Tab-separated table of C-alpha atoms in Angstrom:
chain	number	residue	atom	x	y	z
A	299	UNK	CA	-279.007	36.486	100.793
A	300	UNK	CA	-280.225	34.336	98.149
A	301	UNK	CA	-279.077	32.304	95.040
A	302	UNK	CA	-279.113	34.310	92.309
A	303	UNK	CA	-276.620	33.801	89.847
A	304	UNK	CA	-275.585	30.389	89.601
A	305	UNK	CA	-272.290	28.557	87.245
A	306	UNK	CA	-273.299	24.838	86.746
A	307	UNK	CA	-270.826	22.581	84.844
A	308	UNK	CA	-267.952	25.383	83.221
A	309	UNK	CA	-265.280	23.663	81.504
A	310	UNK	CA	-262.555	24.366	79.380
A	311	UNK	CA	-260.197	22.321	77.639
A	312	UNK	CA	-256.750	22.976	75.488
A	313	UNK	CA	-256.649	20.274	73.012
A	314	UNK	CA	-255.789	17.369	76.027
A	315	UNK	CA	-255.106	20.035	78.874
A	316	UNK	CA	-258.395	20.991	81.318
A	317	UNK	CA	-257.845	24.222	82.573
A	318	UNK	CA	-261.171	24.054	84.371
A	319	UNK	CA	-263.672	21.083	84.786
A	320	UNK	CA	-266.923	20.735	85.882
A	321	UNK	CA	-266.838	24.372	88.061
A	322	UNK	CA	-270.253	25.201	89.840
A	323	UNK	CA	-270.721	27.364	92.176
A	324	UNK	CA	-273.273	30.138	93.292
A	325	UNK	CA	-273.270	34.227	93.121
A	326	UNK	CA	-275.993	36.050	95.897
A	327	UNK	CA	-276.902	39.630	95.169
A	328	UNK	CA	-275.174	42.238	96.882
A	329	UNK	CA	-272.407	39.977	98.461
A	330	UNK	CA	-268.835	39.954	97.768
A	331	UNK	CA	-267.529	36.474	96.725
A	332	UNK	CA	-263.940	35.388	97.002
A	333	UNK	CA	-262.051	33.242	94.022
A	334	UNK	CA	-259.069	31.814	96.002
A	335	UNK	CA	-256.014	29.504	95.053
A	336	UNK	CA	-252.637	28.878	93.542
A	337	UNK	CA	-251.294	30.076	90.512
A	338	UNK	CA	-252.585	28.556	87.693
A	339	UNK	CA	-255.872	27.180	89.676
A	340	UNK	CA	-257.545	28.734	86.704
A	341	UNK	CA	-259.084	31.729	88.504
A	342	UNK	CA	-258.556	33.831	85.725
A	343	UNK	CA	-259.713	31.494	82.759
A	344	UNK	CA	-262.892	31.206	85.135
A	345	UNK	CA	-263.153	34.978	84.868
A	346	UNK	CA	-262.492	35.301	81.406
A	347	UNK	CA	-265.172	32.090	80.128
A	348	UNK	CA	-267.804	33.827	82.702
A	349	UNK	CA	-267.247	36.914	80.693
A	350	UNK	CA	-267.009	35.682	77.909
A	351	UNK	CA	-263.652	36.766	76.638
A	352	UNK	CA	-262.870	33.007	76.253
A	353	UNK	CA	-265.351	30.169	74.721
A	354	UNK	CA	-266.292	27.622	77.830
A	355	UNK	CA	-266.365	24.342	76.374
A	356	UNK	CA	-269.336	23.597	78.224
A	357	UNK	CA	-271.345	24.522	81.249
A	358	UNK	CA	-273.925	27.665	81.907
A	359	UNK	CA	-274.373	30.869	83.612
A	360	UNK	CA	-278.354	30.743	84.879
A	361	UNK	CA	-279.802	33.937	86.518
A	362	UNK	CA	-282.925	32.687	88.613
A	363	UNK	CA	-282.659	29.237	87.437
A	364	UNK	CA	-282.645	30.425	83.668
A	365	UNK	CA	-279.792	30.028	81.252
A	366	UNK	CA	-279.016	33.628	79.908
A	367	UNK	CA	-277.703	34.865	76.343
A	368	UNK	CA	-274.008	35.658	75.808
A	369	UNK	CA	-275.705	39.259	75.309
A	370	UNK	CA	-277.607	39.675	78.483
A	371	UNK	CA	-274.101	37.963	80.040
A	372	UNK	CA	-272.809	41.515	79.103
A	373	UNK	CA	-275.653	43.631	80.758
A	374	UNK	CA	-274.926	41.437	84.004
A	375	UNK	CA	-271.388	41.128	84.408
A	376	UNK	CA	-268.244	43.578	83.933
A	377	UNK	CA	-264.850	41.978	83.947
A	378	UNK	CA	-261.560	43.778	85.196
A	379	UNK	CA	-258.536	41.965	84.170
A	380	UNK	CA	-255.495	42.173	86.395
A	381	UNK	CA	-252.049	44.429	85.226
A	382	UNK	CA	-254.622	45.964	82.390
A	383	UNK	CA	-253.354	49.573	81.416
A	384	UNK	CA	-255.295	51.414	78.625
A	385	UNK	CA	-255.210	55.016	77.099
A	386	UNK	CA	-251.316	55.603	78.248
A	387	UNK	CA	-251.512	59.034	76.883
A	388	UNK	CA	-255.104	59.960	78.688
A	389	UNK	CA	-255.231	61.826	82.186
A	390	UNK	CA	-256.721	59.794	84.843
A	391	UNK	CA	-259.714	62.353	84.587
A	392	UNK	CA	-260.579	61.534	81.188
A	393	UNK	CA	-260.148	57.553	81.796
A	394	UNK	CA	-263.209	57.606	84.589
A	395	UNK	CA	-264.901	60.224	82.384
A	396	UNK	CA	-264.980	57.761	79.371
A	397	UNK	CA	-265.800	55.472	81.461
A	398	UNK	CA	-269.285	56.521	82.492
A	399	UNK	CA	-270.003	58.353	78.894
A	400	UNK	CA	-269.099	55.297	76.794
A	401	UNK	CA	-270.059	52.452	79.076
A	402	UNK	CA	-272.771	54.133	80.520
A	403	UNK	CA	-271.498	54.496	83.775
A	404	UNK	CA	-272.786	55.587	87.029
A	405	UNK	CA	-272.023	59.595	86.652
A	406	UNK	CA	-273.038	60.116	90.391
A	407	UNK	CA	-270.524	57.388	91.718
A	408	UNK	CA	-267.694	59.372	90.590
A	409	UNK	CA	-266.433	61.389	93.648
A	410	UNK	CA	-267.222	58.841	95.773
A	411	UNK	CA	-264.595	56.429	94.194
A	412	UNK	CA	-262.068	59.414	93.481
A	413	UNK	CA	-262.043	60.172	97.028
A	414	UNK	CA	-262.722	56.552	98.180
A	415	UNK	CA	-259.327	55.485	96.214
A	416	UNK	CA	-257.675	58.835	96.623
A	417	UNK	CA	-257.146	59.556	93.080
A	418	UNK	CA	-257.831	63.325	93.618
A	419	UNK	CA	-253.369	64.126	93.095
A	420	UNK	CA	-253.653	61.583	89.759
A	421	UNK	CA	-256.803	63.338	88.235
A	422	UNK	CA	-254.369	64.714	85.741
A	423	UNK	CA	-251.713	62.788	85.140
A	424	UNK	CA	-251.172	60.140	82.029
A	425	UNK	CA	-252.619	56.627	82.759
A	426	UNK	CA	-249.337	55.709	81.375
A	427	UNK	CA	-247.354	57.464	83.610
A	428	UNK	CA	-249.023	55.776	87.074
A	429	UNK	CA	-247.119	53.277	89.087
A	430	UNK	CA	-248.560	49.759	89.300
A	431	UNK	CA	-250.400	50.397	93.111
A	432	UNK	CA	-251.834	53.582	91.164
A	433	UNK	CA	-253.003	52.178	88.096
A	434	UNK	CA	-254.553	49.670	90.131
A	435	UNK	CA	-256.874	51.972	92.337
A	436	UNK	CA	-257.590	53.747	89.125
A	437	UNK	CA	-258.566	50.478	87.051
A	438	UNK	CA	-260.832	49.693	90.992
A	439	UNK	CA	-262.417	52.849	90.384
A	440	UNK	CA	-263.471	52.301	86.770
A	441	UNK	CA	-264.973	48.722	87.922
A	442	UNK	CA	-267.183	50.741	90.234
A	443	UNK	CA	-268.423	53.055	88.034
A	444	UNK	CA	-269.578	50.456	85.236
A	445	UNK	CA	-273.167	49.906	84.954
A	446	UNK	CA	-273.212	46.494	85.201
A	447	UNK	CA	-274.616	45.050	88.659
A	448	UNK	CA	-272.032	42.088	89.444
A	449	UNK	CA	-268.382	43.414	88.721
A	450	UNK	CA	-265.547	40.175	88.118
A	451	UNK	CA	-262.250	41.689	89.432
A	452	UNK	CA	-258.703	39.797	88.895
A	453	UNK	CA	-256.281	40.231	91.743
A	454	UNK	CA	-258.136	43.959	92.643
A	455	UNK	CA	-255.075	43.767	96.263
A	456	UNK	CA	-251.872	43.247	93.734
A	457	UNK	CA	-249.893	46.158	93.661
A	458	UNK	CA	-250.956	47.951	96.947
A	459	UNK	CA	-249.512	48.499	100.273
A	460	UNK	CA	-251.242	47.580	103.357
A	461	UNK	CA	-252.859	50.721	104.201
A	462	UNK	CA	-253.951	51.108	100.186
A	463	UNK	CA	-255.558	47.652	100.151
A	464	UNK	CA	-257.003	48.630	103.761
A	465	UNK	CA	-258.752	51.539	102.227
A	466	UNK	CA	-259.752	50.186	98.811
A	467	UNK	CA	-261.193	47.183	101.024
A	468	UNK	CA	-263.252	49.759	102.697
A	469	UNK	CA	-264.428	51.085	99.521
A	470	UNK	CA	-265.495	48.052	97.808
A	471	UNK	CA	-267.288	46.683	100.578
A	472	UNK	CA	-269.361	49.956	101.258
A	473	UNK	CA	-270.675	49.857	97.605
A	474	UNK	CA	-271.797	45.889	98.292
A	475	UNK	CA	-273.898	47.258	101.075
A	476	UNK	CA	-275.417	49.271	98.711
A	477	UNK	CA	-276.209	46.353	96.540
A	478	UNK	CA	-273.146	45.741	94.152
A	479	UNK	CA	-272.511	42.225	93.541
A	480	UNK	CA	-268.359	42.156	93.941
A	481	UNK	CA	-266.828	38.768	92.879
A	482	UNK	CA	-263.138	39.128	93.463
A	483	UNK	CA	-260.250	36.996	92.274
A	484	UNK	CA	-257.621	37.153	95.113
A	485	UNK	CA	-254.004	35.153	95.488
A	486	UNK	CA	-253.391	36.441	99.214
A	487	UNK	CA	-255.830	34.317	101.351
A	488	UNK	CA	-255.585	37.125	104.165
A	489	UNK	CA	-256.933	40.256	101.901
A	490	UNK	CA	-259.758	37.739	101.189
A	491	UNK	CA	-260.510	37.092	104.681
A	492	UNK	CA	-260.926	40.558	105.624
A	493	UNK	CA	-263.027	41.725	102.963
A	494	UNK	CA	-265.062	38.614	101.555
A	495	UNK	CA	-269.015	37.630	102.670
A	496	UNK	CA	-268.153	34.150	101.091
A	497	UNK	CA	-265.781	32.180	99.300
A	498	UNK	CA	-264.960	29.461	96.554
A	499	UNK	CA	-262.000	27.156	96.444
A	500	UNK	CA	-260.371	26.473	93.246
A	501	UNK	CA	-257.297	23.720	93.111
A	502	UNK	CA	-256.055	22.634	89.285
A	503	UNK	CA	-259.382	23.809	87.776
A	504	UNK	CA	-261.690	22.370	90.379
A	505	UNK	CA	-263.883	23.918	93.177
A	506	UNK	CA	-262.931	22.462	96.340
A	507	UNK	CA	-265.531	23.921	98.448
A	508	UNK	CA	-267.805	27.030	98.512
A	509	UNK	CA	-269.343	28.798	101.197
A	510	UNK	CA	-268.594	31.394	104.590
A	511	UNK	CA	-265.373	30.852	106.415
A	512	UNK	CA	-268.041	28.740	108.762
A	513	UNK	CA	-269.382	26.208	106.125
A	514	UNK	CA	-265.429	25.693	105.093
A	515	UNK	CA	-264.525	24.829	108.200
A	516	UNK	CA	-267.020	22.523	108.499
A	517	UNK	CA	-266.403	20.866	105.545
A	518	UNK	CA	-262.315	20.794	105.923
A	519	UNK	CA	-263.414	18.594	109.220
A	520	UNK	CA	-265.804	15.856	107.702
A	521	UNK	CA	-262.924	15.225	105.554
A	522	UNK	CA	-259.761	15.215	107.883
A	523	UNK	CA	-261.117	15.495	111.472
A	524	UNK	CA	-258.864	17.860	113.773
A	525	UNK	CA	-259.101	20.516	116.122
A	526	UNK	CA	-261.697	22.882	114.753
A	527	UNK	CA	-259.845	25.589	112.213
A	528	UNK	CA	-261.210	29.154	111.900
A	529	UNK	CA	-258.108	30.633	109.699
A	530	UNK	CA	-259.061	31.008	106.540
A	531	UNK	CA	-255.533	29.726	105.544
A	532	UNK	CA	-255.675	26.411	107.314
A	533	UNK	CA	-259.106	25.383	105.901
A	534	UNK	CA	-257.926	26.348	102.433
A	535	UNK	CA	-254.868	23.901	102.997
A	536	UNK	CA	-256.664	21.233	104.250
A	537	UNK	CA	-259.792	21.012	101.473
A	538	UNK	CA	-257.121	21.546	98.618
């Protein structure tokens, strides 16, 4: 795959405090990208200036090499915040319903990600009623059904058992193979290692590396030559 979306130079700043600086990195069509580090890395301020919820003080999002429009930003990417719960009195139904009639969804994804998430028992209960792993394979199921071809997800894992994030790993990866762009946010490195085509590395508002769990590992050794690492974890520790 390809470069085609690419972040060059995304920044923000509180007053004194850099919550991000200098972040570039690349986004290939049809892959799914990992975000990965600590609390308060800035994952989620990434997500949010690259969506444009918050104002980057400076950098660009280029799509083939061409800076884009805060407005075609919207056409390209859809951003699903983490421990988001809307229309608490709405059935589970109605949420991926609205979803496809007001965003413009994709109508004939829908029960493919009701049976992909097993949502079929929630169809008709209250959004506000769900428990957190539930609300979360809900909110999953919206993300899919957007229109939008690359889909930002915060911490998509939190909230779910192991054989829920199993299965929801199974779902998101067979719509990348159909050419959905996935760039997922994830805390624990192993739910990134089982699901993710590549990854970036983000320490105190930095990238620390980017590329497959190969090109890391690489990397980790030209800066602290050792025993070659494959884990995922290891390599993580030793380029942050």
């Amino acid at each position: 795959m390809n470069e085609w979306l690419r972040i060059t130079g995304l920044a923000k700043h509180y007053g004194r405090l850099t919550a991000l600086a200098d972040v570039g990195f690349s986004i290939r069509q049809g892959e799914i990208l990992g975000l990965i580090g600590p609390n308060g890395a800035g994952k989620t301020t990434l997500f949010e200036c690259m969506a444009g919820v918050l104002p980057p003080s400076a950098g660009s999002v280029l799509l083939d090499g061409h800076p884009i429009t805060a407005r075609e930003r919207s056409e390209l990417l859809f951003y699903l915040p983490d421990a988001v719960a809307p229309w608490p009195a709405q059935p589970v139904k109605w949420a991926l319903d609205f979803t496809i009639g007001f965003f413009g969804g994709r109508s004939a994804l829908l029960q493919d990600v009701i049976h992909g998430f097993g949502l079929t028992p929630l169809l008709k209960h209250p959004m506000g009623t769900l428990s957190k792993g539930q609300r979360k394979r809900v909110m999953l199921a919206i993300g899919l059904l957007t229109r939008q071809p690359v889909l930002l997800a915060d911490e998509p894992f939190d909230g779910l058992d192991l054989r829920q994030s199993r299965e929801a790993a199974a779902t998101l990866r067979a719509h990348a193979s159909r050419g959905r762009t996935l760039f997922l946010s994830i805390h624990q490195i192993a739910d990134a290692a089982r699901i993710c085509d590549r990854f970036v590395l983000l320490s105190e508002g930095r990238v620390c590396g980017e590329g497959t769990l190969e090109d890391l590992t690489t990397l980790a050794h030209t800066r602290a030559p050792s025993p070659r690492r494959r884990d995922l974890e290891e390599v993580f520790l030793a380029l942050t």
